[in-house]
């Protein structure tokens, strides 16, 4: 039952803007299948749940097929025959039902196990046409999973006023959507540095996260107002609220790009040059690199290539994607981060969930554990690096041994391409500094890499042991914690001592007051969502780096995040009156 009275929910506005639209509920994580034990007494009910999902999927497909026939002609509708046939395939259905019975497992799990077995057979077939049929199986399985979840299937082409409401919008789900039509996003979980938030900012889509149980209350089609500035969403607004917002909102899908974007070199008042590079994930963000005059791409989060979960992208497709990235980046080049899979970016849905994914087989560990995946990616990058500069950065290294192992693999791939006389470019190798162990051993890591990238999102998460996507602990996620500042300072120092570059690429770099503090800690290279660049340019061109250094030194001597925040508020306003409006300075939260 839809609740028709006005409901206001507080969360955290993570991407600016106000939007009035209609709810489109989306089950953001259908690809990640959990195993549940089914008691013998409940097995029959579970089987019936599966059969109902098959029936529902069949009738949906039949309707889609009929429509395709009407609108596009028979030639285009045959694809759905293949899908329908799969749903009528007795062997497949029986195998899933048997698996539910014998494993005493939930239908989702049984379906995934059976279909993965089938898919692995298809993936080894030499015939291209037959191998392609594997993707039909994936589509049908996805449809069945959505049917089992009780959700409406999500159409990749969204209606024009869609506000996506989800419990958790995983990166893979975001990457699959046609974001041209998403007006705003509202999710139960997430924080400022969760990937959905990062992408929403990149695309200029207003977003409020951390709404706790909003998803449960919203129904597809409900009217909704997303007001990021007030950290709020309003469901079924009263006519009075609605009218107020109608006049207040520009109701644009995208924040308009500023008319005049400051271009050219950026210097602080005392002449220190600061280089701004772009963080990109999706093709929709590429245009921002030249619009905002970024000095190349500082971070390409390559795992967003694997939008369709469970499907590895071939070397050839990767080669094309990295060539495109190099072209977009131009003469300053691009840094491709090796797949940062694991944690909330699960690639293999059939894998048993880890007990503690953020501390599990994530990032470089995933690559070293699945060496072929790493090798393929390295080959594609080396091949694409023949024109404009492409470099590699290794995500979440623990210490120098992770770097050595990855370098050994890279060297082998360089040799094997050379032996086969395949053209390749020279790539430099950098390390992401994101864990306390990397900070503590930064000196030795600096001696084995060509540059550092400071991933402050994870550095905060791991230094403070606070999940970056869990709204229950959001108050403990303190970017200005002295321990975090210490880690940044130490890493920058290690890079300086060794004479290598260090780019700060976490979300900290795109927040004016934090970026100022970073300059105070000695950072001269920042990488961020392109749309954040104008305000960072403005602020950094108005500050004096020597003063920033003095303030940063004082912050390093503080005992708590509250003390740092209070100091920043006071010193920034006194040193640069008018540059930092109150709203742009850190607010100490009450706990
Ligand atoms: C970071 O951790 O700061 C970072 C840049 O990487 P990601 O946000 O993708 O984890
Ligand atoms: Mg990270």
JSON list of N, CA and C in Angstrom, two decimals, residues 238-304:
[
{"chain": "A", "resi": 238, "resn": "UNK", "atom": "N", "xyz": [2.62, 17.60, -0.14]},
{"chain": "A", "resi": 238, "resn": "UNK", "atom": "CA", "xyz": [1.29, 18.23, -0.13]},
{"chain": "A", "resi": 238, "resn": "UNK", "atom": "C", "xyz": [1.28, 19.28, -1.25]},
{"chain": "A", "resi": 239, "resn": "UNK", "atom": "N", "xyz": [0.10, 19.73, -1.68]},
{"chain": "A", "resi": 239, "resn": "UNK", "atom": "CA", "xyz": [0.06, 20.74, -2.75]},
{"chain": "A", "resi": 239, "resn": "UNK", "atom": "C", "xyz": [0.87, 21.98, -2.38]},
{"chain": "A", "resi": 240, "resn": "UNK", "atom": "N", "xyz": [0.86, 22.34, -1.08]},
{"chain": "A", "resi": 240, "resn": "UNK", "atom": "CA", "xyz": [1.59, 23.55, -0.68]},
{"chain": "A", "resi": 240, "resn": "UNK", "atom": "C", "xyz": [3.10, 23.34, -0.84]},
{"chain": "A", "resi": 241, "resn": "UNK", "atom": "N", "xyz": [3.59, 22.18, -0.37]},
{"chain": "A", "resi": 241, "resn": "UNK", "atom": "CA", "xyz": [5.03, 21.90, -0.52]},
{"chain": "A", "resi": 241, "resn": "UNK", "atom": "C", "xyz": [5.39, 21.85, -1.99]},
{"chain": "A", "resi": 242, "resn": "UNK", "atom": "N", "xyz": [4.55, 21.17, -2.73]},
{"chain": "A", "resi": 242, "resn": "UNK", "atom": "CA", "xyz": [4.80, 20.99, -4.16]},
{"chain": "A", "resi": 242, "resn": "UNK", "atom": "C", "xyz": [4.92, 22.36, -4.86]},
{"chain": "A", "resi": 243, "resn": "UNK", "atom": "N", "xyz": [3.98, 23.24, -4.54]},
{"chain": "A", "resi": 243, "resn": "UNK", "atom": "CA", "xyz": [3.98, 24.56, -5.19]},
{"chain": "A", "resi": 243, "resn": "UNK", "atom": "C", "xyz": [5.24, 25.33, -4.83]},
{"chain": "A", "resi": 244, "resn": "UNK", "atom": "N", "xyz": [5.63, 25.22, -3.54]},
{"chain": "A", "resi": 244, "resn": "UNK", "atom": "CA", "xyz": [6.83, 25.94, -3.11]},
{"chain": "A", "resi": 244, "resn": "UNK", "atom": "C", "xyz": [8.06, 25.47, -3.91]},
{"chain": "A", "resi": 245, "resn": "UNK", "atom": "N", "xyz": [8.13, 24.15, -4.04]},
{"chain": "A", "resi": 245, "resn": "UNK", "atom": "CA", "xyz": [9.29, 23.61, -4.75]},
{"chain": "A", "resi": 245, "resn": "UNK", "atom": "C", "xyz": [9.24, 23.90, -6.25]},
{"chain": "A", "resi": 246, "resn": "UNK", "atom": "N", "xyz": [8.03, 23.87, -6.78]},
{"chain": "A", "resi": 246, "resn": "UNK", "atom": "CA", "xyz": [7.90, 24.16, -8.22]},
{"chain": "A", "resi": 246, "resn": "UNK", "atom": "C", "xyz": [8.51, 25.51, -8.54]},
{"chain": "A", "resi": 247, "resn": "UNK", "atom": "N", "xyz": [8.28, 26.46, -7.65]},
{"chain": "A", "resi": 247, "resn": "UNK", "atom": "CA", "xyz": [8.82, 27.79, -7.97]},
{"chain": "A", "resi": 247, "resn": "UNK", "atom": "C", "xyz": [10.32, 27.84, -7.66]},
{"chain": "A", "resi": 248, "resn": "UNK", "atom": "N", "xyz": [10.75, 27.02, -6.72]},
{"chain": "A", "resi": 248, "resn": "UNK", "atom": "CA", "xyz": [12.15, 27.09, -6.29]},
{"chain": "A", "resi": 248, "resn": "UNK", "atom": "C", "xyz": [13.08, 26.35, -7.25]},
{"chain": "A", "resi": 249, "resn": "UNK", "atom": "N", "xyz": [12.56, 25.27, -7.77]},
{"chain": "A", "resi": 249, "resn": "UNK", "atom": "CA", "xyz": [13.45, 24.41, -8.55]},
{"chain": "A", "resi": 249, "resn": "UNK", "atom": "C", "xyz": [13.53, 24.80, -10.01]},
{"chain": "A", "resi": 250, "resn": "UNK", "atom": "N", "xyz": [14.66, 24.60, -10.53]},
{"chain": "A", "resi": 250, "resn": "UNK", "atom": "CA", "xyz": [14.82, 24.80, -11.96]},
{"chain": "A", "resi": 250, "resn": "UNK", "atom": "C", "xyz": [14.48, 23.50, -12.67]},
{"chain": "A", "resi": 251, "resn": "UNK", "atom": "N", "xyz": [14.42, 22.44, -11.86]},
{"chain": "A", "resi": 251, "resn": "UNK", "atom": "CA", "xyz": [14.02, 21.13, -12.35]},
{"chain": "A", "resi": 251, "resn": "UNK", "atom": "C", "xyz": [14.81, 20.68, -13.57]},
{"chain": "A", "resi": 252, "resn": "UNK", "atom": "N", "xyz": [16.07, 20.98, -13.57]},
{"chain": "A", "resi": 252, "resn": "UNK", "atom": "CA", "xyz": [16.88, 20.54, -14.70]},
{"chain": "A", "resi": 252, "resn": "UNK", "atom": "C", "xyz": [17.46, 19.17, -14.41]},
{"chain": "A", "resi": 253, "resn": "UNK", "atom": "N", "xyz": [17.63, 18.41, -15.44]},
{"chain": "A", "resi": 253, "resn": "UNK", "atom": "CA", "xyz": [18.24, 17.09, -15.25]},
{"chain": "A", "resi": 253, "resn": "UNK", "atom": "C", "xyz": [19.68, 17.26, -14.80]},
{"chain": "A", "resi": 254, "resn": "UNK", "atom": "N", "xyz": [20.35, 18.21, -15.35]},
{"chain": "A", "resi": 254, "resn": "UNK", "atom": "CA", "xyz": [21.76, 18.40, -15.07]},
{"chain": "A", "resi": 254, "resn": "UNK", "atom": "C", "xyz": [22.06, 19.79, -14.56]},
{"chain": "A", "resi": 255, "resn": "UNK", "atom": "N", "xyz": [23.02, 19.88, -13.69]},
{"chain": "A", "resi": 255, "resn": "UNK", "atom": "CA", "xyz": [23.50, 21.18, -13.33]},
{"chain": "A", "resi": 255, "resn": "UNK", "atom": "C", "xyz": [24.16, 21.74, -14.59]},
{"chain": "A", "resi": 256, "resn": "UNK", "atom": "N", "xyz": [23.77, 22.92, -14.97]},
{"chain": "A", "resi": 256, "resn": "UNK", "atom": "CA", "xyz": [24.38, 23.48, -16.17]},
{"chain": "A", "resi": 256, "resn": "UNK", "atom": "C", "xyz": [25.85, 23.77, -15.94]},
{"chain": "A", "resi": 257, "resn": "UNK", "atom": "N", "xyz": [26.63, 23.56, -16.97]},
{"chain": "A", "resi": 257, "resn": "UNK", "atom": "CA", "xyz": [28.04, 23.88, -16.82]},
{"chain": "A", "resi": 257, "resn": "UNK", "atom": "C", "xyz": [28.18, 25.40, -16.79]},
{"chain": "A", "resi": 258, "resn": "UNK", "atom": "N", "xyz": [29.07, 25.92, -15.97]},
{"chain": "A", "resi": 258, "resn": "UNK", "atom": "CA", "xyz": [29.22, 27.38, -15.93]},
{"chain": "A", "resi": 258, "resn": "UNK", "atom": "C", "xyz": [29.60, 27.91, -17.30]},
{"chain": "A", "resi": 259, "resn": "UNK", "atom": "N", "xyz": [29.12, 29.12, -17.59]},
{"chain": "A", "resi": 259, "resn": "UNK", "atom": "CA", "xyz": [29.37, 29.70, -18.91]},
{"chain": "A", "resi": 259, "resn": "UNK", "atom": "C", "xyz": [30.86, 29.85, -19.17]},
{"chain": "A", "resi": 260, "resn": "UNK", "atom": "N", "xyz": [31.50, 30.57, -18.24]},
{"chain": "A", "resi": 260, "resn": "UNK", "atom": "CA", "xyz": [32.93, 30.80, -18.46]},
{"chain": "A", "resi": 260, "resn": "UNK", "atom": "C", "xyz": [33.71, 29.94, -17.49]},
{"chain": "A", "resi": 261, "resn": "UNK", "atom": "N", "xyz": [34.42, 28.97, -18.01]},
{"chain": "A", "resi": 261, "resn": "UNK", "atom": "CA", "xyz": [35.22, 28.13, -17.14]},
{"chain": "A", "resi": 261, "resn": "UNK", "atom": "C", "xyz": [36.64, 28.63, -17.23]},
{"chain": "A", "resi": 262, "resn": "UNK", "atom": "N", "xyz": [37.18, 28.94, -16.08]},
{"chain": "A", "resi": 262, "resn": "UNK", "atom": "CA", "xyz": [38.55, 29.43, -16.03]},
{"chain": "A", "resi": 262, "resn": "UNK", "atom": "C", "xyz": [39.48, 28.36, -16.59]},
{"chain": "A", "resi": 263, "resn": "UNK", "atom": "N", "xyz": [40.33, 28.73, -17.49]},
{"chain": "A", "resi": 263, "resn": "UNK", "atom": "CA", "xyz": [41.23, 27.75, -18.11]},
{"chain": "A", "resi": 263, "resn": "UNK", "atom": "C", "xyz": [42.68, 28.14, -17.81]},
{"chain": "A", "resi": 264, "resn": "UNK", "atom": "N", "xyz": [43.58, 27.32, -18.27]},
{"chain": "A", "resi": 264, "resn": "UNK", "atom": "CA", "xyz": [45.00, 27.65, -18.13]},
{"chain": "A", "resi": 264, "resn": "UNK", "atom": "C", "xyz": [45.57, 27.26, -16.78]},
{"chain": "A", "resi": 265, "resn": "UNK", "atom": "N", "xyz": [46.87, 27.54, -16.58]},
{"chain": "A", "resi": 265, "resn": "UNK", "atom": "CA", "xyz": [47.53, 27.11, -15.34]},
{"chain": "A", "resi": 265, "resn": "UNK", "atom": "C", "xyz": [46.89, 27.72, -14.10]},
{"chain": "A", "resi": 266, "resn": "UNK", "atom": "N", "xyz": [46.91, 26.97, -13.03]},
{"chain": "A", "resi": 266, "resn": "UNK", "atom": "CA", "xyz": [46.36, 27.43, -11.76]},
{"chain": "A", "resi": 266, "resn": "UNK", "atom": "C", "xyz": [47.52, 27.68, -10.79]},
{"chain": "A", "resi": 267, "resn": "UNK", "atom": "N", "xyz": [47.55, 28.87, -10.20]},
{"chain": "A", "resi": 267, "resn": "UNK", "atom": "CA", "xyz": [48.60, 29.17, -9.21]},
{"chain": "A", "resi": 267, "resn": "UNK", "atom": "C", "xyz": [47.97, 29.74, -7.96]},
{"chain": "A", "resi": 268, "resn": "UNK", "atom": "N", "xyz": [48.58, 29.45, -6.83]},
{"chain": "A", "resi": 268, "resn": "UNK", "atom": "CA", "xyz": [48.13, 30.09, -5.59]},
{"chain": "A", "resi": 268, "resn": "UNK", "atom": "C", "xyz": [48.62, 31.54, -5.64]},
{"chain": "A", "resi": 269, "resn": "UNK", "atom": "N", "xyz": [48.13, 32.35, -4.69]},
{"chain": "A", "resi": 269, "resn": "UNK", "atom": "CA", "xyz": [48.53, 33.77, -4.68]},
{"chain": "A", "resi": 269, "resn": "UNK", "atom": "C", "xyz": [50.04, 33.94, -4.66]},
{"chain": "A", "resi": 270, "resn": "UNK", "atom": "N", "xyz": [50.73, 33.03, -3.97]},
{"chain": "A", "resi": 270, "resn": "UNK", "atom": "CA", "xyz": [52.19, 33.15, -3.90]},
{"chain": "A", "resi": 270, "resn": "UNK", "atom": "C", "xyz": [52.89, 32.35, -4.99]},
{"chain": "A", "resi": 271, "resn": "UNK", "atom": "N", "xyz": [52.15, 31.96, -6.02]},
{"chain": "A", "resi": 271, "resn": "UNK", "atom": "CA", "xyz": [52.79, 31.45, -7.23]},
{"chain": "A", "resi": 271, "resn": "UNK", "atom": "C", "xyz": [53.06, 29.96, -7.31]},
{"chain": "A", "resi": 272, "resn": "UNK", "atom": "N", "xyz": [52.53, 29.17, -6.37]},
{"chain": "A", "resi": 272, "resn": "UNK", "atom": "CA", "xyz": [52.75, 27.72, -6.45]},
{"chain": "A", "resi": 272, "resn": "UNK", "atom": "C", "xyz": [51.79, 27.13, -7.49]},
{"chain": "A", "resi": 273, "resn": "UNK", "atom": "N", "xyz": [52.34, 26.40, -8.44]},
{"chain": "A", "resi": 273, "resn": "UNK", "atom": "CA", "xyz": [51.47, 25.84, -9.48]},
{"chain": "A", "resi": 273, "resn": "UNK", "atom": "C", "xyz": [50.78, 24.57, -8.97]},
{"chain": "A", "resi": 274, "resn": "UNK", "atom": "N", "xyz": [49.46, 24.51, -9.19]},
{"chain": "A", "resi": 274, "resn": "UNK", "atom": "CA", "xyz": [48.67, 23.33, -8.78]},
{"chain": "A", "resi": 274, "resn": "UNK", "atom": "C", "xyz": [48.10, 22.73, -10.06]},
{"chain": "A", "resi": 275, "resn": "UNK", "atom": "N", "xyz": [48.35, 21.45, -10.26]},
{"chain": "A", "resi": 275, "resn": "UNK", "atom": "CA", "xyz": [47.81, 20.78, -11.46]},
{"chain": "A", "resi": 275, "resn": "UNK", "atom": "C", "xyz": [46.53, 20.04, -11.10]},
{"chain": "A", "resi": 276, "resn": "UNK", "atom": "N", "xyz": [45.50, 20.26, -11.91]},
{"chain": "A", "resi": 276, "resn": "UNK", "atom": "CA", "xyz": [44.23, 19.58, -11.67]},
{"chain": "A", "resi": 276, "resn": "UNK", "atom": "C", "xyz": [43.99, 18.55, -12.77]},
{"chain": "A", "resi": 277, "resn": "UNK", "atom": "N", "xyz": [43.81, 17.31, -12.37]},
{"chain": "A", "resi": 277, "resn": "UNK", "atom": "CA", "xyz": [43.49, 16.26, -13.34]},
{"chain": "A", "resi": 277, "resn": "UNK", "atom": "C", "xyz": [42.07, 15.76, -13.08]},
{"chain": "A", "resi": 278, "resn": "UNK", "atom": "N", "xyz": [41.59, 14.94, -14.01]},
{"chain": "A", "resi": 278, "resn": "UNK", "atom": "CA", "xyz": [40.19, 14.51, -13.91]},
{"chain": "A", "resi": 278, "resn": "UNK", "atom": "C", "xyz": [40.08, 13.06, -13.42]},
{"chain": "A", "resi": 279, "resn": "UNK", "atom": "N", "xyz": [39.08, 12.81, -12.59]},
{"chain": "A", "resi": 279, "resn": "UNK", "atom": "CA", "xyz": [38.68, 11.43, -12.25]},
{"chain": "A", "resi": 279, "resn": "UNK", "atom": "C", "xyz": [37.50, 11.07, -13.15]},
{"chain": "A", "resi": 280, "resn": "UNK", "atom": "N", "xyz": [37.58, 9.96, -13.85]},
{"chain": "A", "resi": 280, "resn": "UNK", "atom": "CA", "xyz": [36.43, 9.57, -14.69]},
{"chain": "A", "resi": 280, "resn": "UNK", "atom": "C", "xyz": [36.11, 8.09, -14.51]},
{"chain": "A", "resi": 281, "resn": "UNK", "atom": "N", "xyz": [34.84, 7.78, -14.71]},
{"chain": "A", "resi": 281, "resn": "UNK", "atom": "CA", "xyz": [34.37, 6.40, -14.61]},
{"chain": "A", "resi": 281, "resn": "UNK", "atom": "C", "xyz": [33.61, 5.99, -15.86]},
{"chain": "A", "resi": 282, "resn": "UNK", "atom": "N", "xyz": [32.69, 6.85, -16.29]},
{"chain": "A", "resi": 282, "resn": "UNK", "atom": "CA", "xyz": [31.77, 6.49, -17.38]},
{"chain": "A", "resi": 282, "resn": "UNK", "atom": "C", "xyz": [31.96, 7.43, -18.58]},
{"chain": "A", "resi": 283, "resn": "UNK", "atom": "N", "xyz": [31.66, 6.95, -19.79]},
{"chain": "A", "resi": 283, "resn": "UNK", "atom": "CA", "xyz": [31.82, 7.81, -20.97]},
{"chain": "A", "resi": 283, "resn": "UNK", "atom": "C", "xyz": [31.07, 9.14, -20.84]},
{"chain": "A", "resi": 284, "resn": "UNK", "atom": "N", "xyz": [29.95, 9.14, -20.12]},
{"chain": "A", "resi": 284, "resn": "UNK", "atom": "CA", "xyz": [29.19, 10.39, -20.00]},
{"chain": "A", "resi": 284, "resn": "UNK", "atom": "C", "xyz": [30.01, 11.49, -19.33]},
{"chain": "A", "resi": 285, "resn": "UNK", "atom": "N", "xyz": [31.08, 11.12, -18.66]},
{"chain": "A", "resi": 285, "resn": "UNK", "atom": "CA", "xyz": [31.88, 12.13, -17.97]},
{"chain": "A", "resi": 285, "resn": "UNK", "atom": "C", "xyz": [33.06, 12.63, -18.80]},
{"chain": "A", "resi": 286, "resn": "UNK", "atom": "N", "xyz": [33.32, 11.99, -19.94]},
{"chain": "A", "resi": 286, "resn": "UNK", "atom": "CA", "xyz": [34.54, 12.29, -20.69]},
{"chain": "A", "resi": 286, "resn": "UNK", "atom": "C", "xyz": [34.61, 13.74, -21.17]},
{"chain": "A", "resi": 287, "resn": "UNK", "atom": "N", "xyz": [33.44, 14.28, -21.58]},
{"chain": "A", "resi": 287, "resn": "UNK", "atom": "CA", "xyz": [33.46, 15.64, -22.15]},
{"chain": "A", "resi": 287, "resn": "UNK", "atom": "C", "xyz": [34.00, 16.65, -21.15]},
{"chain": "A", "resi": 288, "resn": "UNK", "atom": "N", "xyz": [33.77, 16.39, -19.86]},
{"chain": "A", "resi": 288, "resn": "UNK", "atom": "CA", "xyz": [34.21, 17.33, -18.81]},
{"chain": "A", "resi": 288, "resn": "UNK", "atom": "C", "xyz": [35.71, 17.53, -18.79]},
{"chain": "A", "resi": 289, "resn": "UNK", "atom": "N", "xyz": [36.46, 16.55, -19.30]},
{"chain": "A", "resi": 289, "resn": "UNK", "atom": "CA", "xyz": [37.93, 16.65, -19.25]},
{"chain": "A", "resi": 289, "resn": "UNK", "atom": "C", "xyz": [38.40, 17.88, -20.02]},
{"chain": "A", "resi": 290, "resn": "UNK", "atom": "N", "xyz": [37.85, 18.08, -21.23]},
{"chain": "A", "resi": 290, "resn": "UNK", "atom": "CA", "xyz": [38.29, 19.26, -21.99]},
{"chain": "A", "resi": 290, "resn": "UNK", "atom": "C", "xyz": [37.49, 20.49, -21.58]},
{"chain": "A", "resi": 291, "resn": "UNK", "atom": "N", "xyz": [36.18, 20.31, -21.25]},
{"chain": "A", "resi": 291, "resn": "UNK", "atom": "CA", "xyz": [35.38, 21.49, -20.86]},
{"chain": "A", "resi": 291, "resn": "UNK", "atom": "C", "xyz": [36.05, 22.22, -19.70]},
{"chain": "A", "resi": 292, "resn": "UNK", "atom": "N", "xyz": [36.54, 21.46, -18.74]},
{"chain": "A", "resi": 292, "resn": "UNK", "atom": "CA", "xyz": [37.11, 22.09, -17.55]},
{"chain": "A", "resi": 292, "resn": "UNK", "atom": "C", "xyz": [38.63, 22.18, -17.60]},
{"chain": "A", "resi": 293, "resn": "UNK", "atom": "N", "xyz": [39.18, 21.89, -18.76]},
{"chain": "A", "resi": 293, "resn": "UNK", "atom": "CA", "xyz": [40.61, 22.05, -19.00]},
{"chain": "A", "resi": 293, "resn": "UNK", "atom": "C", "xyz": [41.46, 21.28, -17.98]},
{"chain": "A", "resi": 294, "resn": "UNK", "atom": "N", "xyz": [41.12, 20.01, -17.79]},
{"chain": "A", "resi": 294, "resn": "UNK", "atom": "CA", "xyz": [41.90, 19.18, -16.88]},
{"chain": "A", "resi": 294, "resn": "UNK", "atom": "C", "xyz": [43.24, 18.84, -17.52]},
{"chain": "A", "resi": 295, "resn": "UNK", "atom": "N", "xyz": [44.26, 18.69, -16.68]},
{"chain": "A", "resi": 295, "resn": "UNK", "atom": "CA", "xyz": [45.57, 18.30, -17.23]},
{"chain": "A", "resi": 295, "resn": "UNK", "atom": "C", "xyz": [45.61, 16.77, -17.29]},
{"chain": "A", "resi": 296, "resn": "UNK", "atom": "N", "xyz": [44.83, 16.24, -18.17]},
{"chain": "A", "resi": 296, "resn": "UNK", "atom": "CA", "xyz": [44.78, 14.80, -18.35]},
{"chain": "A", "resi": 296, "resn": "UNK", "atom": "C", "xyz": [43.87, 14.12, -17.34]},
{"chain": "A", "resi": 297, "resn": "UNK", "atom": "N", "xyz": [43.87, 12.79, -17.38]},
{"chain": "A", "resi": 297, "resn": "UNK", "atom": "CA", "xyz": [43.03, 12.00, -16.48]},
{"chain": "A", "resi": 297, "resn": "UNK", "atom": "C", "xyz": [43.91, 11.43, -15.37]},
{"chain": "A", "resi": 298, "resn": "UNK", "atom": "N", "xyz": [43.62, 11.84, -14.16]},
{"chain": "A", "resi": 298, "resn": "UNK", "atom": "CA", "xyz": [44.44, 11.39, -13.03]},
{"chain": "A", "resi": 298, "resn": "UNK", "atom": "C", "xyz": [44.01, 10.04, -12.50]},
{"chain": "A", "resi": 299, "resn": "UNK", "atom": "N", "xyz": [42.75, 9.71, -12.75]},
{"chain": "A", "resi": 299, "resn": "UNK", "atom": "CA", "xyz": [42.24, 8.42, -12.25]},
{"chain": "A", "resi": 299, "resn": "UNK", "atom": "C", "xyz": [41.11, 7.94, -13.15]},
{"chain": "A", "resi": 300, "resn": "UNK", "atom": "N", "xyz": [41.37, 6.85, -13.85]},
{"chain": "A", "resi": 300, "resn": "UNK", "atom": "CA", "xyz": [40.28, 6.20, -14.57]},
{"chain": "A", "resi": 300, "resn": "UNK", "atom": "C", "xyz": [39.94, 4.94, -13.79]},
{"chain": "A", "resi": 301, "resn": "UNK", "atom": "N", "xyz": [38.73, 4.91, -13.23]},
{"chain": "A", "resi": 301, "resn": "UNK", "atom": "CA", "xyz": [38.33, 3.75, -12.43]},
{"chain": "A", "resi": 301, "resn": "UNK", "atom": "C", "xyz": [37.87, 2.65, -13.39]},
{"chain": "A", "resi": 302, "resn": "UNK", "atom": "N", "xyz": [38.84, 1.85, -13.83]},
{"chain": "A", "resi": 302, "resn": "UNK", "atom": "CA", "xyz": [38.59, 0.95, -14.97]},
{"chain": "A", "resi": 302, "resn": "UNK", "atom": "C", "xyz": [37.54, -0.13, -14.68]},
{"chain": "A", "resi": 303, "resn": "UNK", "atom": "N", "xyz": [37.29, -0.42, -13.42]},
{"chain": "A", "resi": 303, "resn": "UNK", "atom": "CA", "xyz": [36.32, -1.49, -13.12]},
{"chain": "A", "resi": 303, "resn": "UNK", "atom": "C", "xyz": [34.92, -1.13, -13.61]},
{"chain": "A", "resi": 304, "resn": "UNK", "atom": "N", "xyz": [34.70, 0.16, -13.92]},
{"chain": "A", "resi": 304, "resn": "UNK", "atom": "CA", "xyz": [33.40, 0.53, -14.45]},
{"chain": "A", "resi": 304, "resn": "UNK", "atom": "C", "xyz": [33.18, 0.01, -15.87]}
]
